[in-house]
Amino acid sequence: MKAVQVVGYHTGLQLTEIPEPTVEGPLDVIVRIGGAGVCRTDLHILEGQWEAKSGVALPYTIGHENAGWVHAVGDAVSNVAVGDKVILHPLITCGLCRACRSGDDVHCQNSTFPGIDVDGGYAEYLRTTARSVVRIDDSLEPADVAALADAGLTAYHAVAKVAQTTRPGDVCVVIGAGGLGHIGIQVLKAISAVTVVVVDRNPAAVELAVKIGADHGIVADGGHIDRVLELTGGHGAEAVVDFVGEGGATREGIAMLRRAGNYYVVGYGENIDVPTIDVISTEINFIGNLVGSYNDLQELMTLAAQGKVTLHTTTYPLASFQQALDDLDAGRVRGRAILVP
Ligand SMILES: [Zn+2]
Ligand SMILES: [Zn+2]
C-alpha cells in the first residue's frame, strides 16, 4: 500500500510502498483510511521536536488524526464490524491500567500513539484496536470528521470541564478563535449555558466566532481586558479557556478571571507567572488539558451527527501531502487540511 513516511528529521516526508498492516492480536482492527488530518504537530515532528520524546524508529508512517472504514478485525472484536465507518481515538490503550479503568485513556500507562510512535494514517490502511474505534453516524463522512480525532477532541475535553463546573449565566472567555477555539465555541454553546466571550487578535476570526454562536466577540487591540471586566460587572469570568498560551496570552487571560475562577490551559509555549499570594488569596485554579478520552470523542461525534459542531476542511489527495504541509506552514489552509488516500 501507499504510505507517507518520516525518513529523517529536517528533511521531507516520502511517499513509498509498504506492506499493508494485518491483524496480529485478537483485538486488532485494521482501518481503511478515509481521511487523515494534517496537523501542526506533523510539522513539529519533522523539525525533530518529538525525536527524543517518541523514540520512534525510522522510517515510520506519520498522521495522528484518522477516520475511515473498518477493513478487518481480530477474533475478539465485538464492537465494530467490517465496513463500519469509524473515527479513531488517537491513542491505542491497554484497558487494564488504573487510568484506563477510570476512563482516562490519555494517561494509560501502556499506550502507543499512531502517527507519533507507531505507524499512523498518512496511508491507505492503519492498525489500531477495538478500544480506539468510535463508530460514527451514517450522515458523517470520515474525511469531514478526521480532524476532530485530535484537534476537536482536545477542544471538547477542555470545554466539557467548563460545562460541568459552571451555571447558566456564568461567563466563559475563549482566548483564540482558530482551529481549536472554533470547535470549543460550538461545543460550549451546545452543552453549557455560559455566556461565551471570544477574544482574538484577528478581526476576521472574531467575526467568524460570533457567526458560529459566540455571544460577544472582542478584538484583542489593547482594550480587551477592560471590555471583559465591563461585561462581567468588574469581576471577571468564571472560566477562561486559553487556546493560545503564548505571546502574553496567559497574563491577559488571568487578568480576566474572576475570584475562584478556573483557567484552562490548552495552547502552550510561555510560562505562567503568577505570585503565589494571588493564587491563594483569590483561590484561582489552573487546569491542564491533554487531548481527550474515548468517551469525550464519542460525545463529540454525537454533537457532529446532530449538526451542532462542524469543521471547515480542505482536502488533498494523499500524494499531495507536501502541498498540504506547505499550505499549513504558510497559513494558507482554510479550516483543516485533510489527506484522502
Ligand atoms: Zn493533531
Ligand atoms: Zn491503560
GROMACS .gro file of C-alpha atoms and ligand atoms in nm:
model
  343
    1MET     CA    1   0.000   0.000   0.000
    2LYS     CA    2   0.096   0.365  -0.031
    3ALA     CA    3   0.218   0.541   0.282
    4VAL     CA    4   0.386   0.872   0.361
    5GLN     CA    5   0.679   0.819   0.593
    6VAL     CA    6   0.923   1.010   0.808
    7VAL     CA    7   1.265   0.903   0.679
    8GLY     CA    8   1.471   1.159   0.872
    9TYR     CA    9   1.442   1.487   1.060
   10HIS     CA   10   1.487   1.827   0.894
   11THR     CA   11   1.409   1.655   0.563
   12GLY     CA   12   1.094   1.590   0.359
   13LEU     CA   13   0.843   1.309   0.404
   14GLN     CA   14   0.849   1.031   0.146
   15LEU     CA   15   0.564   0.857  -0.033
   16THR     CA   16   0.658   0.489  -0.053
   17GLU     CA   17   0.512   0.142  -0.098
   18ILE     CA   18   0.499  -0.071   0.222
   19PRO     CA   19   0.312  -0.392   0.320
   20GLU     CA   20  -0.047  -0.348   0.441
   21PRO     CA   21  -0.088  -0.385   0.818
   22THR     CA   22  -0.251  -0.715   0.918
   23VAL     CA   23  -0.442  -0.840   1.221
   24GLU     CA   24  -0.183  -0.960   1.473
   25GLY     CA   25  -0.377  -0.968   1.801
   26PRO     CA   26  -0.738  -1.072   1.876
   27LEU     CA   27  -0.846  -0.711   1.944
   28ASP     CA   28  -0.674  -0.557   1.641
   29VAL     CA   29  -0.877  -0.351   1.396
   30ILE     CA   30  -0.745  -0.259   1.051
   31VAL     CA   31  -0.897   0.064   0.922
   32ARG     CA   32  -0.905   0.175   0.559
   33ILE     CA   33  -0.825   0.545   0.591
   34GLY     CA   34  -1.088   0.783   0.454
   35GLY     CA   35  -0.926   1.099   0.587
   36ALA     CA   36  -0.610   1.191   0.775
   37GLY     CA   37  -0.582   1.537   0.928
   38VAL     CA   38  -0.266   1.739   0.866
   39CYS     CA   39  -0.166   1.892   1.198
   40ARG     CA   40   0.094   2.140   1.317
   41THR     CA   41   0.234   1.856   1.527
   42ASP     CA   42   0.333   1.687   1.199
   43LEU     CA   43   0.549   1.989   1.118
   44HIS     CA   44   0.700   1.972   1.468
   45ILE     CA   45   0.778   1.601   1.419
   46LEU     CA   46   0.975   1.684   1.104
   47GLU     CA   47   1.160   1.958   1.294
   48GLY     CA   48   1.275   1.683   1.532
   49GLN     CA   49   1.083   1.818   1.832
   50TRP     CA   50   0.937   1.474   1.911
   51GLU     CA   51   1.250   1.270   1.831
   52ALA     CA   52   1.366   1.216   2.190
   53LYS     CA   53   1.017   1.200   2.339
   54SER     CA   54   0.872   0.940   2.099
   55GLY     CA   55   1.189   0.737   2.044
   56VAL     CA   56   1.029   0.607   1.723
   57ALA     CA   57   1.246   0.403   1.484
   58LEU     CA   58   1.262   0.549   1.132
   59PRO     CA   59   1.116   0.513   0.882
   60TYR     CA   60   0.758   0.517   1.007
   61THR     CA   61   0.420   0.643   0.878
   62ILE     CA   62   0.307   0.982   1.011
   63GLY     CA   63  -0.054   1.103   1.072
   64HIS     CA   64  -0.247   1.102   1.401
   65GLU     CA   65  -0.595   1.238   1.312
   66ASN     CA   66  -0.765   0.949   1.140
   67ALA     CA   67  -1.105   0.822   1.029
   68GLY     CA   68  -1.219   0.563   0.778
   69TRP     CA   69  -1.388   0.225   0.739
   70VAL     CA   70  -1.322  -0.099   0.927
   71HIS     CA   71  -1.136  -0.329   0.687
   72ALA     CA   72  -1.054  -0.630   0.906
   73VAL     CA   73  -1.099  -0.730   1.271
   74GLY     CA   74  -0.941  -0.977   1.513
   75ASP     CA   75  -1.132  -1.276   1.659
   76ALA     CA   76  -1.226  -1.096   1.984
   77VAL     CA   77  -1.356  -0.770   1.832
   78SER     CA   78  -1.729  -0.731   1.901
   79ASN     CA   79  -1.791  -0.353   1.895
   80VAL     CA   80  -1.735  -0.293   1.523
   81ALA     CA   81  -1.770  -0.497   1.204
   82VAL     CA   82  -1.609  -0.481   0.861
   83GLY     CA   83  -1.748  -0.185   0.668
   84ASP     CA   84  -1.837   0.030   0.973
   85LYS     CA   85  -1.749   0.399   0.949
   86VAL     CA   86  -1.523   0.495   1.236
   87ILE     CA   87  -1.311   0.773   1.381
   88LEU     CA   88  -1.004   0.670   1.578
   89HIS     CA   89  -0.921   0.777   1.929
   90PRO     CA   90  -0.562   0.895   1.879
   91LEU     CA   91  -0.410   0.653   2.133
   92ILE     CA   92  -0.402   0.275   2.142
   93THR     CA   93  -0.464   0.198   2.510
   94CYS     CA   94  -0.431  -0.114   2.726
   95GLY     CA   95  -0.766  -0.114   2.905
   96LEU     CA   96  -0.608  -0.271   3.213
   97CYS     CA   97  -0.421   0.005   3.396
   98ARG     CA   98  -0.582   0.227   3.660
   99ALA     CA   99  -0.617   0.523   3.420
  100CYS     CA  100  -0.787   0.309   3.154
  101ARG     CA  101  -1.020   0.156   3.412
  102SER     CA  102  -1.138   0.503   3.513
  103GLY     CA  103  -1.196   0.604   3.151
  104ASP     CA  104  -0.895   0.832   3.145
  105ASP     CA  105  -0.745   0.690   2.824
  106VAL     CA  106  -0.492   0.968   2.771
  107HIS     CA  107  -0.300   0.872   3.085
  108CYS     CA  108  -0.283   0.499   3.001
  109GLN     CA  109   0.045   0.358   3.131
  110ASN     CA  110   0.091   0.125   2.832
  111SER     CA  111  -0.022   0.323   2.531
  112THR     CA  112   0.108   0.378   2.181
  113PHE     CA  113   0.028   0.674   1.960
  114PRO     CA  114  -0.015   0.600   1.587
  115GLY     CA  115   0.150   0.873   1.381
  116ILE     CA  116   0.379   0.966   1.671
  117ASP     CA  117   0.549   0.647   1.793
  118VAL     CA  118   0.397   0.375   1.567
  119ASP     CA  119   0.263   0.380   1.209
  120GLY     CA  120  -0.011   0.640   1.155
  121GLY     CA  121  -0.270   0.736   0.899
  122TYR     CA  122  -0.100   0.909   0.604
  123ALA     CA  123  -0.157   0.574   0.433
  124GLU     CA  124  -0.421   0.351   0.283
  125TYR     CA  125  -0.457   0.137   0.597
  126LEU     CA  126  -0.377   0.164   0.967
  127ARG     CA  127  -0.376  -0.085   1.255
  128THR     CA  128  -0.543   0.008   1.585
  129THR     CA  129  -0.751  -0.188   1.838
  130ALA     CA  130  -1.116  -0.230   1.931
  131ARG     CA  131  -1.067   0.010   2.225
  132SER     CA  132  -0.988   0.303   1.994
  133VAL     CA  133  -1.260   0.287   1.730
  134VAL     CA  134  -1.568   0.508   1.767
  135ARG     CA  135  -1.849   0.427   1.521
  136ILE     CA  136  -1.979   0.742   1.355
  137ASP     CA  137  -2.327   0.827   1.228
  138ASP     CA  138  -2.414   0.739   0.867
  139SER     CA  139  -2.460   1.109   0.793
  140LEU     CA  140  -2.093   1.179   0.864
  141GLU     CA  141  -1.803   1.114   0.626
  142PRO     CA  142  -1.455   1.017   0.750
  143ALA     CA  143  -1.279   1.298   0.560
  144ASP     CA  144  -1.514   1.555   0.716
  145VAL     CA  145  -1.456   1.447   1.076
  146ALA     CA  146  -1.097   1.313   1.078
  147ALA     CA  147  -0.953   1.629   1.234
  148LEU     CA  148  -1.199   1.602   1.521
  149ALA     CA  149  -0.994   1.299   1.635
  150ASP     CA  150  -0.724   1.525   1.779
  151ALA     CA  151  -0.785   1.899   1.737
  152GLY     CA  152  -1.157   1.868   1.801
  153LEU     CA  153  -1.114   1.620   2.084
  154THR     CA  154  -0.869   1.849   2.263
  155ALA     CA  155  -1.110   2.143   2.243
  156TYR     CA  156  -1.401   1.924   2.356
  157HIS     CA  157  -1.213   1.784   2.655
  158ALA     CA  158  -1.134   2.132   2.789
  159VAL     CA  159  -1.471   2.296   2.739
  160ALA     CA  160  -1.664   1.992   2.866
  161LYS     CA  161  -1.492   2.064   3.200
  162VAL     CA  162  -1.624   2.421   3.179
  163ALA     CA  163  -1.975   2.287   3.116
  164GLN     CA  164  -1.951   2.071   3.428
  165THR     CA  165  -1.832   2.346   3.661
  166THR     CA  166  -2.042   2.644   3.551
  167ARG     CA  167  -2.404   2.753   3.594
  168PRO     CA  168  -2.634   2.929   3.347
  169GLY     CA  169  -2.533   3.294   3.327
  170ASP     CA  170  -2.170   3.235   3.416
  171VAL     CA  171  -1.920   3.378   3.170
  172CYS     CA  172  -1.653   3.183   2.981
  173VAL     CA  173  -1.382   3.373   2.796
  174VAL     CA  174  -1.232   3.185   2.500
  175ILE     CA  175  -0.888   3.315   2.407
  176GLY     CA  176  -0.806   3.229   2.045
  177ALA     CA  177  -1.069   3.160   1.780
  178GLY     CA  178  -0.851   2.948   1.547
  179GLY     CA  179  -0.899   2.580   1.466
  180LEU     CA  180  -0.944   2.457   1.825
  181GLY     CA  181  -1.120   2.768   1.954
  182HIS     CA  182  -1.370   2.738   1.671
  183ILE     CA  183  -1.471   2.388   1.790
  184GLY     CA  184  -1.462   2.494   2.156
  185ILE     CA  185  -1.713   2.776   2.095
  186GLN     CA  186  -1.958   2.544   1.916
  187VAL     CA  187  -1.931   2.282   2.193
  188LEU     CA  188  -1.982   2.542   2.469
  189LYS     CA  189  -2.299   2.667   2.300
  190ALA     CA  190  -2.422   2.309   2.261
  191ILE     CA  191  -2.360   2.169   2.610
  192SER     CA  192  -2.347   2.461   2.853
  193ALA     CA  193  -2.544   2.776   2.933
  194VAL     CA  194  -2.245   3.005   2.979
  195THR     CA  195  -2.217   3.340   2.806
  196VAL     CA  196  -1.931   3.290   2.560
  197VAL     CA  197  -1.691   3.583   2.515
  198VAL     CA  198  -1.427   3.533   2.244
  199VAL     CA  199  -1.102   3.727   2.237
  200ASP     CA  200  -0.867   3.712   1.936
  201ARG     CA  201  -0.620   3.948   1.769
  202ASN     CA  202  -0.763   3.872   1.425
  203PRO     CA  203  -1.086   4.067   1.348
  204ALA     CA  204  -1.192   3.809   1.086
  205ALA     CA  205  -1.160   3.526   1.341
  206VAL     CA  206  -1.369   3.725   1.592
  207GLU     CA  207  -1.635   3.785   1.326
  208LEU     CA  208  -1.650   3.414   1.242
  209ALA     CA  209  -1.667   3.327   1.615
  210VAL     CA  210  -1.977   3.543   1.657
  211LYS     CA  211  -2.129   3.389   1.344
  212ILE     CA  212  -2.093   3.038   1.488
  213GLY     CA  213  -2.252   3.132   1.821
  214ALA     CA  214  -2.022   3.335   2.047
  215ASP     CA  215  -2.226   3.586   2.248
  216HIS     CA  216  -1.958   3.855   2.239
  217GLY     CA  217  -1.653   3.895   2.017
  218ILE     CA  218  -1.367   4.119   2.126
  219VAL     CA  219  -1.067   4.207   1.911
  220ALA     CA  220  -0.752   4.198   2.126
  221ASP     CA  221  -0.639   4.552   2.046
  222GLY     CA  222  -0.528   4.672   2.390
  223GLY     CA  223  -0.865   4.747   2.549
  224HIS     CA  224  -0.981   4.385   2.561
  225ILE     CA  225  -0.918   4.317   2.932
  226ASP     CA  226  -1.128   4.621   3.024
  227ARG     CA  227  -1.404   4.506   2.786
  228VAL     CA  228  -1.422   4.166   2.959
  229LEU     CA  229  -1.429   4.333   3.302
  230GLU     CA  230  -1.708   4.567   3.182
  231LEU     CA  231  -1.911   4.270   3.058
  232THR     CA  232  -1.875   4.099   3.397
  233GLY     CA  233  -1.955   4.389   3.629
  234GLY     CA  234  -1.586   4.432   3.705
  235HIS     CA  235  -1.550   4.079   3.845
  236GLY     CA  236  -1.406   3.882   3.554
  237ALA     CA  237  -1.518   3.548   3.408
  238GLU     CA  238  -1.585   3.225   3.597
  239ALA     CA  239  -1.385   3.039   3.332
  240VAL     CA  240  -1.112   3.128   3.084
  241VAL     CA  241  -1.016   2.875   2.817
  242ASP     CA  242  -0.678   2.968   2.670
  243PHE     CA  243  -0.618   2.815   2.326
  244VAL     CA  244  -0.308   3.034   2.274
  245GLY     CA  245  -0.077   3.004   2.578
  246GLU     CA  246   0.196   3.225   2.437
  247GLY     CA  247   0.271   3.585   2.342
  248GLY     CA  248   0.137   3.720   2.671
  249ALA     CA  249  -0.199   3.542   2.648
  250THR     CA  250  -0.176   3.396   3.000
  251ARG     CA  251  -0.102   3.730   3.170
  252GLU     CA  252  -0.401   3.887   2.993
  253GLY     CA  253  -0.623   3.585   3.049
  254ILE     CA  254  -0.555   3.575   3.423
  255ALA     CA  255  -0.649   3.944   3.444
  256MET     CA  256  -0.991   3.847   3.301
  257LEU     CA  257  -1.050   3.573   3.560
  258ARG     CA  258  -1.294   3.610   3.850
  259ARG     CA  259  -1.209   3.516   4.211
  260ALA     CA  260  -1.225   3.137   4.247
  261GLY     CA  261  -1.231   3.112   3.867
  262ASN     CA  262  -1.082   2.831   3.659
  263TYR     CA  263  -0.810   2.888   3.400
  264TYR     CA  264  -0.796   2.611   3.138
  265VAL     CA  265  -0.460   2.586   2.962
  266VAL     CA  266  -0.481   2.431   2.613
  267GLY     CA  267  -0.236   2.625   2.393
  268TYR     CA  268   0.120   2.630   2.519
  269GLY     CA  269   0.455   2.799   2.483
  270GLU     CA  270   0.510   3.051   2.764
  271ASN     CA  271   0.540   3.024   3.144
  272ILE     CA  272   0.252   3.119   3.371
  273ASP     CA  273   0.384   3.391   3.601
  274VAL     CA  274   0.151   3.449   3.896
  275PRO     CA  275   0.252   3.547   4.250
  276THR     CA  276   0.152   3.260   4.479
  277ILE     CA  277  -0.012   3.511   4.715
  278ASP     CA  278  -0.254   3.595   4.430
  279VAL     CA  279  -0.332   3.227   4.380
  280ILE     CA  280  -0.419   3.170   4.746
  281SER     CA  281  -0.592   3.500   4.812
  282THR     CA  282  -0.826   3.464   4.514
  283GLU     CA  283  -0.842   3.082   4.502
  284ILE     CA  284  -0.793   3.069   4.125
  285ASN     CA  285  -0.719   2.734   3.965
  286PHE     CA  286  -0.502   2.635   3.670
  287ILE     CA  287  -0.612   2.327   3.480
  288GLY     CA  288  -0.407   2.148   3.214
  289ASN     CA  289  -0.572   1.975   2.919
  290LEU     CA  290  -0.429   1.696   2.704
  291VAL     CA  291  -0.624   1.552   2.411
  292GLY     CA  292  -0.936   1.374   2.549
  293SER     CA  293  -1.085   1.039   2.641
  294TYR     CA  294  -1.267   0.782   2.428
  295ASN     CA  295  -1.594   0.894   2.587
  296ASP     CA  296  -1.514   1.258   2.504
  297LEU     CA  297  -1.468   1.156   2.139
  298GLN     CA  298  -1.796   0.964   2.137
  299GLU     CA  299  -1.978   1.268   2.280
  300LEU     CA  300  -1.816   1.498   2.024
  301MET     CA  301  -1.929   1.263   1.745
  302THR     CA  302  -2.284   1.283   1.882
  303LEU     CA  303  -2.270   1.663   1.852
  304ALA     CA  304  -2.127   1.630   1.500
  305ALA     CA  305  -2.411   1.396   1.398
  306GLN     CA  306  -2.661   1.647   1.542
  307GLY     CA  307  -2.506   1.917   1.323
  308LYS     CA  308  -2.401   2.117   1.629
  309VAL     CA  309  -2.028   2.101   1.558
  310THR     CA  310  -1.896   2.147   1.207
  311LEU     CA  311  -1.544   2.182   1.080
  312HIS     CA  312  -1.422   2.357   0.767
  313THR     CA  313  -1.187   2.132   0.573
  314THR     CA  314  -0.974   2.143   0.260
  315THR     CA  315  -0.898   1.800   0.112
  316TYR     CA  316  -0.587   1.689  -0.074
  317PRO     CA  317  -0.506   1.353  -0.238
  318LEU     CA  318  -0.254   1.153  -0.032
  319ALA     CA  319   0.013   1.210  -0.298
  320SER     CA  320  -0.021   1.589  -0.246
  321PHE     CA  321   0.094   1.561   0.119
  322GLN     CA  322   0.376   1.811   0.061
  323GLN     CA  323   0.135   2.072  -0.073
  324ALA     CA  324  -0.087   2.026   0.234
  325LEU     CA  325   0.208   2.065   0.473
  326ASP     CA  326   0.338   2.369   0.284
  327ASP     CA  327  -0.007   2.529   0.286
  328LEU     CA  328  -0.039   2.466   0.661
  329ASP     CA  329   0.306   2.607   0.727
  330ALA     CA  330   0.229   2.919   0.523
  331GLY     CA  331  -0.113   2.974   0.684
  332ARG     CA  332  -0.297   2.911   0.356
  333VAL     CA  333  -0.534   2.639   0.480
  334ARG     CA  334  -0.895   2.738   0.547
  335GLY     CA  335  -1.007   2.521   0.840
  336ARG     CA  336  -0.815   2.191   0.849
  337ALA     CA  337  -0.619   2.019   0.573
  338ILE     CA  338  -0.722   1.655   0.520
  339LEU     CA  339  -0.538   1.393   0.314
  340VAL     CA  340  -0.763   1.147   0.134
  341PRO     CA  341  -0.591   0.826   0.015
  342ZN      ZN  342  -0.303   1.690   1.569
  343ZN      ZN  343  -0.403   0.160   3.010
   0.00000   0.00000   0.00000
